[in-house]
Rosetta silent file (secondary structure, phi, psi, omega in degrees, C-alpha in Angstrom):
SEQUENCE: MVSNHTAVAVYGASGHTGAFVIAELLRRGLPVVAVGRDVSRVPAGVPARLAAIDDAAALERAFAGCAVVINCAGPFLDTAPPVVEAALRAGCAYIDVTAEQASALSTFERYDERARAAGVAIIPAAGFYGGLADLLASALVGDQPVDDMTVAIALDHWWPTKGTRQTGERNRVPRVVVEHGRLVPMAMPAPKTAWTFDAPHGVQDMEQMPFSEIITISRHLHVRNLRAYLNAASLSEIRDAATPQPVAIDTQGRSAQKFVIEVVARDREGTRRAVAHGQDIYAVTAPLVVEAAARLLDSSFNRSGALTLGQAFDAHDFLRAFGPEHLTFALHAI
SCORE:     score description
SCORE:     0.000 S_00000001
   1 L     0.000  130.212 -172.418   17.322  -14.262   -8.613 S_00000001
   2 L  -102.031 -168.658 -175.058   20.172  -12.043   -7.633 S_00000001
   3 L   -82.150  178.897 -175.979   23.956  -12.962   -6.977 S_00000001
   4 L   -86.873    6.375  171.871   25.320  -14.758   -4.013 S_00000001
   5 L   -62.970  159.537  171.510   26.525  -11.458   -2.720 S_00000001
   6 L  -118.125  -21.690 -173.976   24.514  -10.092    0.249 S_00000001
   7 E   -65.817  148.723  167.777   25.215   -6.360    0.553 S_00000001
   8 E  -111.075  120.467  178.737   22.866   -3.722   -0.298 S_00000001
   9 E   -87.565  136.984  170.973   24.285   -0.471   -2.018 S_00000001
  10 E  -116.504  107.945 -177.369   22.536    2.702   -1.185 S_00000001
  11 E   -86.566  147.538 -170.778   23.004    5.492   -3.960 S_00000001
  12 L    65.223   33.537 -169.319   22.489    8.851   -2.487 S_00000001
  13 L   -66.239  -22.022 -176.369   23.206    7.631    0.821 S_00000001
  14 L   -82.526  -16.370 -171.103   23.910   11.203    2.468 S_00000001
  15 L   -66.908  176.070 -171.106   20.315   12.519    1.121 S_00000001
  16 H   -79.471  -33.952  174.767   17.368   12.644    3.382 S_00000001
  17 H   -69.890  -46.023 -177.070   15.638    9.460    1.998 S_00000001
  18 H   -50.757  -36.460 -177.453   18.815    7.748    1.692 S_00000001
  19 H   -72.245  -35.263  179.495   19.686    8.082    5.372 S_00000001
  20 H   -58.335  -32.873 -174.857   16.098    6.615    6.299 S_00000001
  21 H   -69.977  -42.907 -178.164   17.120    3.698    3.964 S_00000001
  22 H   -78.142  -31.670  170.111   20.441    3.000    5.600 S_00000001
  23 H   -51.521  -58.133  177.761   18.892    3.202    9.051 S_00000001
  24 H   -52.252  -35.933  175.212   16.419    0.709    8.066 S_00000001
  25 H   -77.625  -28.106  172.799   18.726   -1.647    6.623 S_00000001
  26 H   -65.417  -38.509 -176.804   21.000   -1.454    9.883 S_00000001
  27 H   -60.629  -33.058 -174.654   17.840   -1.995   11.747 S_00000001
  28 L  -104.347    5.667  178.233   17.258   -5.227    9.830 S_00000001
  29 L    64.075   22.543 -174.459   20.850   -6.401   10.142 S_00000001
  30 L   -92.934  132.320 -177.173   21.226   -6.346    6.318 S_00000001
  31 L   -64.084  134.255 -177.940   24.909   -5.626    5.216 S_00000001
  32 E  -135.901  140.860  173.782   24.971   -2.103    3.547 S_00000001
  33 E  -119.166  130.283  179.154   27.417   -0.013    1.322 S_00000001
  34 E   -94.453  124.099  168.535   26.751    3.829    1.371 S_00000001
  35 E  -121.636  154.966  172.384   27.546    5.224   -2.237 S_00000001
  36 E   160.859  179.488  179.999   27.468    8.595   -3.436 S_00000001
  37 L   -80.457  -21.269 -169.785   29.437   11.860   -4.521 S_00000001
  38 L  -140.441  115.855  178.419   29.435   12.964   -0.918 S_00000001
  39 L  -113.660    8.623 -168.753   29.570   10.155    1.922 S_00000001
  40 L   -64.835  -20.219 -179.095   30.670   12.557    4.689 S_00000001
  41 L  -107.072   11.871  166.944   27.407   12.133    6.627 S_00000001
  42 L   -50.275  131.493 -176.564   27.258    8.398    6.422 S_00000001
  43 L   -65.185  137.994  170.555   26.915    6.806    9.916 S_00000001
  44 L   -34.459  128.992 -167.605   30.068    5.370   11.466 S_00000001
  45 L    87.433   -9.213  166.259   30.901    1.912   10.628 S_00000001
  46 L   -82.473  119.070  179.963   29.078    1.929    7.398 S_00000001
  47 L   -63.716  126.862 -179.702   31.370    1.064    4.540 S_00000001
  48 E  -125.737  140.854 -178.998   31.240    4.068    2.032 S_00000001
  49 E  -130.926  128.809  175.116   32.423    4.326   -1.598 S_00000001
  50 E   -75.334  146.706  176.033   32.581    7.596   -3.634 S_00000001
  51 L  -175.711  111.082  170.969   31.071    7.499   -7.113 S_00000001
  52 L   -78.833  153.471 -171.575   29.615   10.577   -8.998 S_00000001
  53 L   -64.456  -20.899 -176.177   26.567    9.934  -11.207 S_00000001
  54 L  -103.520   12.847 -179.398   28.749   10.861  -14.337 S_00000001
  55 L  -124.280   90.666 -169.060   31.539    8.417  -13.571 S_00000001
  56 H   -63.963  -26.137 -171.682   30.372    5.039  -14.942 S_00000001
  57 H   -83.333  -41.055 -178.557   33.494    3.222  -13.946 S_00000001
  58 H   -75.215  -21.191  171.437   33.510    4.385  -10.273 S_00000001
  59 H   -73.733  -41.165 -178.619   29.793    3.349  -10.142 S_00000001
  60 H   -58.699  -50.280  169.663   30.313   -0.119  -11.310 S_00000001
  61 H   -49.182  -41.272 -171.531   33.331   -0.320   -8.577 S_00000001
  62 H   -66.992  -46.776 -179.718   31.037    0.967   -6.034 S_00000001
  63 H   -85.587   -4.491 -176.998   28.514   -1.623   -6.659 S_00000001
  64 L   -61.454  140.473 -175.641   30.738   -4.491   -7.079 S_00000001
  65 L    71.103    9.206  173.380   30.256   -7.568   -4.454 S_00000001
  66 E   -99.183  155.745 -177.550   26.617   -5.965   -3.784 S_00000001
  67 E  -112.580  -31.975  175.880   23.505   -7.884   -4.788 S_00000001
  68 E  -126.705  153.876 -173.165   21.089   -5.092   -4.796 S_00000001
  69 E  -126.330  121.257 -171.275   21.347   -1.437   -5.667 S_00000001
  70 E  -108.224   98.992  178.431   18.792    1.054   -3.801 S_00000001
  71 E   -88.962  108.523  163.944   18.961    4.410   -5.943 S_00000001
  72 L   -92.573    5.807 -179.182   17.646    7.296   -3.614 S_00000001
  73 L   -97.097  115.362  172.548   19.249   10.142   -5.641 S_00000001
  74 L  -106.103  177.778  -16.937   16.914   12.415   -7.820 S_00000001
  75 L   -52.333  138.614  175.835   16.141   13.745  -10.139 S_00000001
  76 H   -85.561   -9.643  166.022   15.762   10.271  -11.540 S_00000001
  77 H   -59.085  -24.391 -175.334   15.367   11.501  -14.943 S_00000001
  78 H  -111.681  -24.726 -168.465   19.214   11.993  -14.707 S_00000001
  79 H  -104.871  -20.722 -170.593   20.357    9.357  -12.152 S_00000001
  80 H   -65.291  -48.429 -173.228   18.256    6.246  -12.990 S_00000001
  81 H   -58.729  -60.120 -173.820   19.857    5.376  -16.498 S_00000001
  82 H   -51.543  -48.194 -166.725   23.707    5.579  -15.151 S_00000001
  83 H   -80.846  -20.115  167.478   22.861    3.795  -11.920 S_00000001
  84 H   -71.029  -53.920 -178.158   20.787    0.972  -13.586 S_00000001
  85 H   -55.000  -42.233 -179.552   23.510    0.474  -16.159 S_00000001
  86 H   -64.549  -33.731  175.491   26.240    0.214  -13.493 S_00000001
  87 H   -74.615  -20.785  166.832   24.022   -2.198  -11.564 S_00000001
  88 H   -68.188  -46.976  178.327   23.572   -4.446  -14.587 S_00000001
  89 H   -70.786  -13.780  172.773   27.147   -4.436  -15.201 S_00000001
  90 L   -97.887   -9.237  178.977   27.956   -5.299  -11.627 S_00000001
  91 L    81.584   19.217  175.934   25.191   -8.031  -11.745 S_00000001
  92 L   -86.746  136.005  155.521   22.969   -6.256   -9.162 S_00000001
  93 L   -41.676  169.662  172.395   19.173   -5.855   -8.717 S_00000001
  94 E  -142.092  133.689 -175.607   17.798   -2.529   -8.786 S_00000001
  95 E  -128.501  129.941  157.434   15.425   -0.485   -6.732 S_00000001
  96 E  -133.619 -174.673 -168.276   14.513    3.250   -6.875 S_00000001
  97 L  -130.848   25.176 -177.593   12.041    5.718   -5.273 S_00000001
  98 L   -83.848  141.211  173.693   11.141    7.999   -8.033 S_00000001
  99 L   -86.191  -12.633 -171.424    7.832    9.808   -8.196 S_00000001
 100 L   -78.229  117.933 -179.758    8.676   10.936  -11.656 S_00000001
 101 H   -58.405  -51.595  179.668    6.338    9.410  -14.178 S_00000001
 102 H   -67.224  -25.650 -172.285    8.793    9.622  -17.211 S_00000001
 103 H   -76.915  -47.560  174.145   11.745    8.242  -15.375 S_00000001
 104 H   -47.544  -49.298 -171.989    9.530    5.061  -14.196 S_00000001
 105 H   -70.762  -34.442 -179.434    8.235    4.637  -17.614 S_00000001
 106 H   -71.121  -41.647  177.778   11.660    4.800  -19.306 S_00000001
 107 H   -63.611  -52.317  174.313   13.240    2.282  -16.967 S_00000001
 108 H   -47.862  -54.737 -174.185   10.287   -0.320  -17.583 S_00000001
 109 H   -63.514  -53.060 -165.647   10.603    0.309  -21.459 S_00000001
 110 H   -83.901  -12.437 -167.524   14.461    0.328  -21.741 S_00000001
 111 H  -112.555  -22.885 -170.941   15.398   -2.226  -19.198 S_00000001
 112 H   -59.149  -34.739 -179.138   12.942   -5.081  -19.084 S_00000001
 113 H   -84.009  -41.761  175.481   14.600   -7.321  -21.643 S_00000001
 114 H   -65.535  -28.304  171.758   18.189   -6.825  -20.392 S_00000001
 115 H   -57.400  -46.665  179.195   17.069   -7.341  -16.849 S_00000001
 116 H   -59.375  -52.960  170.204   15.675  -10.651  -17.950 S_00000001
 117 H   -48.811  -31.394  179.242   18.760  -11.506  -19.799 S_00000001
 118 H   -84.147  -27.088 -178.681   20.804  -10.770  -16.779 S_00000001
 119 L    89.375   22.701  177.167   18.488  -12.660  -14.449 S_00000001
 120 L  -119.673  162.023 -173.640   17.834   -9.779  -12.171 S_00000001
 121 E  -104.083  145.348  170.151   14.895   -7.696  -11.136 S_00000001
 122 E  -129.252  121.047  179.418   14.725   -3.979  -11.692 S_00000001
 123 E  -123.537   98.364  173.204   12.138   -2.124   -9.734 S_00000001
 124 L   -85.761  162.614  179.842   11.509    1.571  -10.171 S_00000001
 125 L    50.754   52.102  176.995    9.094    3.705   -8.138 S_00000001
 126 L   -98.344   21.045 -175.172    9.083    1.495   -5.175 S_00000001
 127 E   -97.792 -161.477  179.639    8.594    4.314   -2.643 S_00000001
 128 L   -54.392  -51.846  173.398    5.677    6.098   -1.114 S_00000001
 129 L   -88.676  122.271 -174.718    4.741    7.499   -4.679 S_00000001
 130 E   107.599  -64.015 -167.651    4.459    4.553   -7.110 S_00000001
 131 H   -72.718  -56.481 -164.988    5.142    1.669   -4.920 S_00000001
 132 H   -58.062  -56.398  167.744    2.833    2.033   -2.040 S_00000001
 133 H   -33.335  -45.961 -171.986   -0.195    2.640   -4.484 S_00000001
 134 H   -70.702  -52.169 -174.609    0.771   -0.252   -6.694 S_00000001
 135 H   -60.301  -54.173 -176.182    0.756   -2.708   -3.534 S_00000001
 136 H   -60.410  -31.326 -171.719   -2.738   -1.453   -2.524 S_00000001
 137 H   -82.429  -34.688  172.469   -4.185   -1.563   -5.909 S_00000001
 138 H   -67.563  -31.595  173.153   -2.671   -5.128   -6.366 S_00000001
 139 H   -86.348   -5.591 -174.678   -4.048   -6.318   -3.358 S_00000001
 140 H   -96.183  -36.778  178.797   -7.377   -4.925   -3.790 S_00000001
 141 H  -113.333  -17.261 -171.952   -8.174   -6.127   -7.542 S_00000001
 142 L    54.942 -127.346  177.359   -5.476   -8.730   -8.424 S_00000001
 143 L   -99.631   13.709  170.348   -5.709   -9.944  -11.902 S_00000001
 144 L   -72.437  126.971 -177.952   -9.406   -8.762  -12.257 S_00000001
 145 L   -60.843  138.773 -179.033  -10.220   -6.204  -14.795 S_00000001
 146 E  -119.554  142.906  179.268  -11.441   -2.811  -13.393 S_00000001
 147 E   -71.204  -62.802 -178.857  -13.408   -0.138  -15.102 S_00000001
 148 E  -122.452  137.306 -177.729  -12.275    2.715  -13.020 S_00000001
 149 E  -133.202  144.200  171.990   -9.565    3.229  -10.411 S_00000001
 150 E  -134.087  144.351  176.419   -8.776    6.418   -8.480 S_00000001
 151 E  -128.526  124.997  177.965   -5.773    7.041   -5.960 S_00000001
 152 E  -122.117  135.227  179.275   -6.405    9.811   -3.498 S_00000001
 153 E  -128.876  138.418  173.225   -3.636   10.983   -1.289 S_00000001
 154 E  -130.986  122.966  172.612   -3.877   13.592    1.602 S_00000001
 155 E  -116.499  135.794  179.648   -1.026   14.865    3.519 S_00000001
 156 L   -74.958  -17.967  172.562   -1.686   17.328    6.497 S_00000001
 157 L  -148.788  154.115  173.775    1.582   18.959    5.627 S_00000001
 158 L  -127.819   76.196  155.338    4.175   18.725    2.727 S_00000001
 159 L   -67.524   99.928 -176.698    7.499   19.850    3.843 S_00000001
 160 L   -90.030  151.269  173.716    9.480   19.236    1.084 S_00000001
 161 L   -71.320  173.149 -170.521   13.270   18.321    0.892 S_00000001
 162 H   -70.697  -25.685 -166.911   15.965   20.008   -1.054 S_00000001
 163 H   -79.073  -39.841  179.719   16.038   16.875   -3.451 S_00000001
 164 H   -54.830  -40.708 -178.137   12.100   17.238   -3.931 S_00000001
 165 H   -71.828  -36.673 -178.038   12.577   20.990   -4.895 S_00000001
 166 H   -74.017  -36.127  177.644   15.320   20.041   -7.344 S_00000001
 167 H   -62.236  -35.224 -176.515   13.279   17.191   -8.810 S_00000001
 168 H   -77.328  -26.332  173.290   10.305   19.499   -9.347 S_00000001
 169 H   -79.686  -33.011 -171.942   12.464   21.994  -11.212 S_00000001
 170 H   -79.089  -42.212 -164.889   14.044   19.332  -13.340 S_00000001
 171 L   -85.300  109.980  173.384   10.822   17.265  -14.194 S_00000001
 172 L  -119.597    8.633  172.090    8.813   19.344  -16.627 S_00000001
 173 L   -56.815  130.401  175.971    7.376   16.353  -18.447 S_00000001
 174 L   -56.736  146.029 -174.455    3.571   16.464  -18.951 S_00000001
 175 L   -92.169  158.559 -176.491    1.902   14.169  -16.648 S_00000001
 176 E  -122.352  150.854  159.525   -0.218   11.234  -17.823 S_00000001
 177 E  -129.319 -177.551 -170.368   -3.346    9.144  -16.838 S_00000001
 178 E  -117.127  120.540  172.513   -4.940    6.208  -18.168 S_00000001
 179 E  -123.532  123.629 -179.099   -8.081    6.541  -20.299 S_00000001
 180 L    69.116   35.339 -166.300   -9.649    3.812  -22.283 S_00000001
 181 L    60.480   20.175  165.497   -6.549    1.587  -21.356 S_00000001
 182 E  -134.860  149.855  179.179   -4.004    3.997  -22.576 S_00000001
 183 E   -69.216  124.566 -177.504   -1.645    6.483  -21.295 S_00000001
 184 E  -132.184  151.086  177.549   -2.816    9.980  -22.312 S_00000001
 185 E   -58.057  141.094  175.655   -1.758   13.622  -21.224 S_00000001
 186 L   -64.463  151.287  177.093   -3.756   14.834  -18.100 S_00000001
 187 L   -74.910  147.752 -172.831   -6.263   17.466  -18.974 S_00000001
 188 L  -127.491  129.915   -2.986   -5.270   20.929  -18.310 S_00000001
 189 L   -63.666  163.523 -171.645   -6.194   22.928  -16.105 S_00000001
 190 L   -71.354  125.099  174.059   -5.968   20.020  -13.690 S_00000001
 191 L   -49.391  147.351  167.056   -9.505   18.704  -12.688 S_00000001
 192 E  -114.802  162.194  174.286  -10.516   19.364   -9.084 S_00000001
 193 E  -161.700 -177.162  164.722  -12.765   17.560   -6.878 S_00000001
 194 E  -111.891  152.281  177.894  -13.553   16.900   -3.163 S_00000001
 195 E  -142.483  134.963 -177.805  -12.757   13.688   -1.185 S_00000001
 196 E  -104.921  113.655  172.301  -13.855   12.460    2.139 S_00000001
 197 L   -92.661  156.441  164.556  -11.098   10.665    4.097 S_00000001
 198 L   -64.610  175.808 -176.850  -11.267    9.019    7.463 S_00000001
 199 L   -67.699  154.097    2.122  -10.023   11.046   10.415 S_00000001
 200 L   -93.364    7.629  175.663   -7.919   13.002   10.886 S_00000001
 201 L   -77.096  -47.923  168.746   -7.941   14.327    7.229 S_00000001
 202 L    82.180 -162.905  173.830  -11.639   14.458    6.781 S_00000001
 203 E   -66.921  127.730  170.753  -13.117   16.166    3.753 S_00000001
 204 E  -128.615  154.474  166.225  -10.393   17.752    1.499 S_00000001
 205 E   -83.080  139.661 -173.724  -10.359   19.667   -1.757 S_00000001
 206 E  -124.839  145.100  169.513   -8.257   17.711   -4.262 S_00000001
 207 E  -114.600  131.168 -175.436   -6.442   18.314   -7.363 S_00000001
 208 E   -69.772  129.142 -178.298   -5.569   15.806  -10.104 S_00000001
 209 L  -157.349   80.454 -179.577   -1.817   15.280   -9.662 S_00000001
 210 L   -82.838  127.275  169.826   -0.613   11.958  -10.846 S_00000001
 211 L   -91.440 -163.105 -166.625    2.891   10.539   -9.811 S_00000001
 212 L   -72.996    4.673 -179.251    4.541    7.259  -10.764 S_00000001
 213 H   -76.547  -27.088  179.070    1.537    5.223   -9.304 S_00000001
 214 H   -68.953  -25.404 -170.023   -0.010    5.788  -12.760 S_00000001
 215 H   -94.751  -32.964  171.263    2.824    4.193  -14.391 S_00000001
 216 H   -65.004  -45.003 -178.339    3.308    1.222  -11.821 S_00000001
 217 H   -71.644  -48.232 -171.520   -0.508    0.199  -11.592 S_00000001
 218 H   -62.865  -28.958 -167.789   -0.978    0.575  -15.426 S_00000001
 219 H   -64.819  -27.736 -171.034    2.170   -1.674  -16.120 S_00000001
 220 H  -133.829  -25.052 -178.966    0.541   -4.792  -14.911 S_00000001
 221 L   -89.091  164.879 -179.534   -3.155   -4.350  -13.740 S_00000001
 222 L   -97.554   75.367 -173.960   -6.131   -4.248  -16.020 S_00000001
 223 E  -119.269  113.372 -178.645   -7.559   -0.734  -15.432 S_00000001
 224 E   -61.867  -52.448 -169.154   -9.593    1.037  -18.110 S_00000001
 225 E  -134.447  113.281 -161.296   -9.449    4.397  -16.569 S_00000001
 226 E  -132.915  138.886  179.559   -6.853    5.398  -13.677 S_00000001
 227 E  -143.069  151.248  172.025   -6.536    8.898  -11.934 S_00000001
 228 E  -126.887  143.497 -174.468   -4.604   10.257   -9.055 S_00000001
 229 E  -136.291  137.037  168.642   -5.507   13.218   -6.808 S_00000001
 230 E  -120.921  161.104 -171.852   -3.628   14.972   -3.997 S_00000001
 231 E   -84.851  136.436 -176.676   -5.130   17.326   -1.500 S_00000001
 232 H   -56.076  -36.857  176.639   -4.709   21.166   -2.401 S_00000001
 233 H   -53.886  -44.801 -178.635   -3.494   22.032    0.778 S_00000001
 234 H   -74.522  -34.056  171.116   -0.329   20.053    0.598 S_00000001
 235 H   -60.249  -44.883  177.835   -0.022   21.190   -3.098 S_00000001
 236 H   -73.518  -13.669  176.245   -0.046   24.888   -1.908 S_00000001
 237 H   -77.775  -60.132 -174.639    2.627   24.060    0.704 S_00000001
 238 H   -58.227  -29.131 -178.135    5.066   22.558   -1.839 S_00000001
 239 L   -76.500   -6.458  179.181    4.320   25.398   -4.318 S_00000001
 240 L  -105.293  113.345 -179.175    5.457   28.033   -1.788 S_00000001
 241 L   -59.362  -12.608  177.714    9.125   28.541   -1.916 S_00000001
 242 L   -94.958   14.332 -169.391    8.992   29.552    1.584 S_00000001
 243 L   -81.402  120.634 -177.350    7.723   26.363    2.867 S_00000001
 244 L   -74.930  168.851  171.035   10.570   24.688    5.158 S_00000001
 245 L   -74.442  168.371 -170.003   12.097   21.402    5.011 S_00000001
 246 L   -71.192  149.537 -171.508   10.958   18.515    7.208 S_00000001
 247 L  -113.802  126.666  172.351   11.969   18.747   11.062 S_00000001
 248 L   -81.029  142.839 -178.623   12.436   15.441   12.711 S_00000001
 249 L  -123.183   -1.367  174.036   10.347   15.073   15.806 S_00000001
 250 L  -129.162 -178.709 -179.526   11.211   11.478   16.982 S_00000001
 251 L   -70.648  -24.249  166.894   13.883    9.069   17.570 S_00000001
 252 L   -79.550   -0.532  178.158   13.449    7.778   13.974 S_00000001
 253 L    76.540   12.925 -175.621   14.078   11.013   12.544 S_00000001
 254 L   -85.973  142.162  172.678   10.519   11.315   11.061 S_00000001
 255 L   -68.442  169.594  172.346    8.617   14.729   10.697 S_00000001
 256 L   -77.293   -1.664 -179.628    5.168   15.164   12.256 S_00000001
 257 L   -57.689  134.754  171.275    3.474   14.812    8.794 S_00000001
 258 E  -118.325  141.658 -169.606    0.668   12.328    8.556 S_00000001
 259 E  -128.133  163.816  174.980   -0.532   10.848    5.484 S_00000001
 260 E  -150.006  132.680  172.347   -3.417    8.756    4.085 S_00000001
 261 E  -135.675  139.605 -160.320   -3.893    7.050    0.650 S_00000001
 262 E  -125.532  139.257  168.441   -6.738    5.527   -0.619 S_00000001
 263 E  -122.642  112.920 -177.281   -7.239    3.374   -3.733 S_00000001
 264 E  -102.389  129.985  173.177  -10.873    3.023   -4.967 S_00000001
 265 E  -117.113  135.591 -173.803  -11.829    0.421   -7.745 S_00000001
 266 E  -131.293  142.977  173.056  -15.314    0.487   -9.398 S_00000001
 267 E  -152.737 -175.307  167.399  -16.591   -2.355  -11.712 S_00000001
 268 L   -74.266    4.974  175.862  -19.642   -4.217  -12.327 S_00000001
 269 L   -96.963  -21.918  173.769  -19.081   -6.117   -9.142 S_00000001
 270 E   135.746 -133.194 -171.751  -19.320   -2.812   -7.208 S_00000001
 271 E  -138.495  130.766 -171.927  -16.932   -0.580   -5.383 S_00000001
 272 E  -131.314  144.100 -177.682  -13.830   -1.573   -3.280 S_00000001
 273 E  -128.221  131.628  153.618  -11.460    0.655   -1.307 S_00000001
 274 E   -99.639  127.505  176.617   -7.994    0.154   -0.013 S_00000001
 275 E  -132.405  149.531  171.768   -6.515    2.632    2.487 S_00000001
 276 E  -136.274  138.592  175.906   -3.175    3.127    4.347 S_00000001
 277 E  -114.178  159.447  169.599   -2.193    5.421    6.963 S_00000001
 278 E   176.977 -168.481 -177.428    1.222    6.588    8.335 S_00000001
 279 E  -130.418  130.950  172.706    3.698    9.163    9.210 S_00000001
 280 L    81.854  101.570  178.329    6.240   10.888    6.969 S_00000001
 281 H   -56.355  -30.855 -174.181    6.347   10.058    3.215 S_00000001
 282 H   -79.165  -30.346 -178.681    9.996   10.154    2.963 S_00000001
 283 H   -76.589  -35.841  179.245   10.500    8.041    5.970 S_00000001
 284 H   -64.905  -24.437  173.976    7.863    5.237    5.008 S_00000001
 285 H   -51.712  -39.467 -165.544    9.713    4.963    1.747 S_00000001
 286 H   -76.139  -46.645  155.575   12.518    3.212    3.636 S_00000001
 287 H   -38.126  -50.035 -173.886   10.592    0.136    4.818 S_00000001
 288 H   -62.485  -49.530 -174.782    9.061   -0.353    1.669 S_00000001
 289 H   -77.704  -17.130 -179.290   12.340   -0.580   -0.478 S_00000001
 290 H   -68.417  -47.635  178.007   14.120   -2.285    2.444 S_00000001
 291 H   -61.266  -40.533 -177.837   11.560   -5.068    2.428 S_00000001
 292 H   -67.753  -39.258  170.367   11.832   -5.393   -1.286 S_00000001
 293 H   -56.460  -39.035  178.703   15.579   -5.710   -1.020 S_00000001
 294 H   -72.724  -22.867  175.753   15.335   -8.251    1.483 S_00000001
 295 H   -81.530  -41.513  179.262   12.879  -10.413   -0.642 S_00000001
 296 H   -63.396  -45.235  179.702   15.277  -10.089   -3.580 S_00000001
 297 L   -54.964  -19.236 -160.859   18.040  -11.524   -1.343 S_00000001
 298 L   -84.244  135.957 -175.614   16.012  -14.400   -0.406 S_00000001
 299 L   -70.258   -5.884 -179.628   17.255  -17.487   -2.500 S_00000001
 300 L   -84.408  -32.369 -174.899   13.503  -18.505   -3.149 S_00000001
 301 L   -73.052  132.246  172.787   12.942  -15.132   -5.375 S_00000001
 302 L  -143.654   29.585  173.347   13.337  -16.075   -9.083 S_00000001
 303 L   -95.977  158.704  174.046   11.723  -13.396  -11.030 S_00000001
 304 L  -158.901  169.275 -160.522   13.474  -11.010  -13.309 S_00000001
 305 E   112.030  177.046  178.598   12.914   -8.109  -15.501 S_00000001
 306 E   -84.980  116.450 -175.741   11.549   -4.630  -15.061 S_00000001
 307 L  -134.826  147.696  172.037    8.795   -5.076  -12.282 S_00000001
 308 L   -80.355  179.133  175.026    6.536   -3.255  -10.065 S_00000001
 309 H   -69.411  -41.952 -174.346    6.376   -4.123   -6.355 S_00000001
 310 H   -66.313  -39.420 -179.738    2.932   -5.583   -7.074 S_00000001
 311 H   -74.579  -44.995 -173.141    4.234   -7.737   -9.861 S_00000001
 312 H   -65.221  -35.057 -171.811    7.430   -8.968   -8.078 S_00000001
 313 L  -133.351  154.304  166.862    5.800   -9.933   -4.725 S_00000001
 314 L   -59.313  119.752 -162.788    2.654  -10.925   -3.268 S_00000001
 315 H   -72.821  -30.401 -173.000    1.025   -7.739   -2.449 S_00000001
 316 H   -65.876  -51.523  174.507   -1.119   -8.913    0.607 S_00000001
 317 H   -54.062  -34.126 -174.791    1.995  -10.506    2.103 S_00000001
 318 H   -75.245  -42.031 -171.791    4.254   -7.720    1.373 S_00000001
 319 H   -70.162  -45.079  176.723    1.911   -5.213    3.088 S_00000001
 320 L   -72.564    9.413  170.301    1.575   -7.408    6.103 S_00000001
 321 L   -77.937  -11.474 -177.216    5.103   -7.307    6.728 S_00000001
 322 L   -96.301  133.508  176.668    4.775   -3.970    8.099 S_00000001
 323 L   -70.607  157.818 -167.956    4.216   -3.068   11.737 S_00000001
 324 L   -68.689  -22.142 -176.885    1.748   -0.500   12.844 S_00000001
 325 L   -68.696  -28.612 -179.174    4.777    1.843   13.543 S_00000001
 326 L   -87.010  -54.344 -164.267    5.424    1.995    9.681 S_00000001
 327 E  -165.772  145.508  168.318    1.940    1.649    8.140 S_00000001
 328 E  -127.744  154.890 -176.721   -1.531    0.296    8.804 S_00000001
 329 E  -154.087  164.536 -171.775   -3.719   -0.660    5.909 S_00000001
 330 E  -163.938  146.047  174.447   -7.163   -2.165    5.257 S_00000001
 331 E  -113.363  148.181 -176.367   -9.390   -3.430    2.266 S_00000001
 332 E  -140.739  135.799  168.834  -12.883   -2.595    2.261 S_00000001
 333 E   -92.584  141.741  178.452  -16.061   -3.396   -0.016 S_00000001
 334 L  -100.166    0.000    0.000  -18.251   -0.359   -0.370 S_00000001
């Protein structure tokens, strides 16, 4: 349960993802406060508060009177600890959108007990990477133990933002997967495979590239072996310094990028598959975290601690909240 305040503070409000989050909060009629070291690009009429990441007192003042803080400012290895600390001091719940495994794992391990004591929820990795796969996996298997699970993602393009570039340069922590129920370093060189997606992505060459979904899924689901792959074409783009940033092509500010994410679970009962399609991985993060914030604001929500989206909420119900303009998903037995 959060405080009796109703405003949602967005840290990193002037960034690419932060702008999508503010727009979605406004669309849903939720009170929003923009926070950051630069709020010059915040939409007119949105309350804005200046706070640098290294100014603990300013962060706490900026979050005062809010119920939820959504952190959109990476690299999260650097921003998550001070923003979580300030949110806890201000009595706020916390959500972030990190794809960084080390950041998500640290948040879970460092802040679960304190969040429980404070009676608030802390939800790291609630965006496209981390959150969406966790919801799909939770809806697919529930509490049932699974022998093997694979997350496969294909992007028809990956036009990286400036923040994505900065995070990639900062995050040099070795990536992990789950083997025999334990987090272990990913094998190097990264294993490769081929994957057949539904149209329009079709057959894709894939490279093992685990993001924060490994941390979120293994946090609460009983999975013996867990791996994640990304299509090689999108990896080639993001590894190329000449690849441009995303360009808006519609009234929502989304790029033309199309994505598909599949979660496949195998056990003695057979094989099951969850699949979701959408447009623009940065844009789709906004309805995910805003839906989470709206549910945290609901007086009936009574969970606390460091949680994943699939732990905090009913995954089926959460996914059904999205219209086809944001996301389509399906669950299949194979």
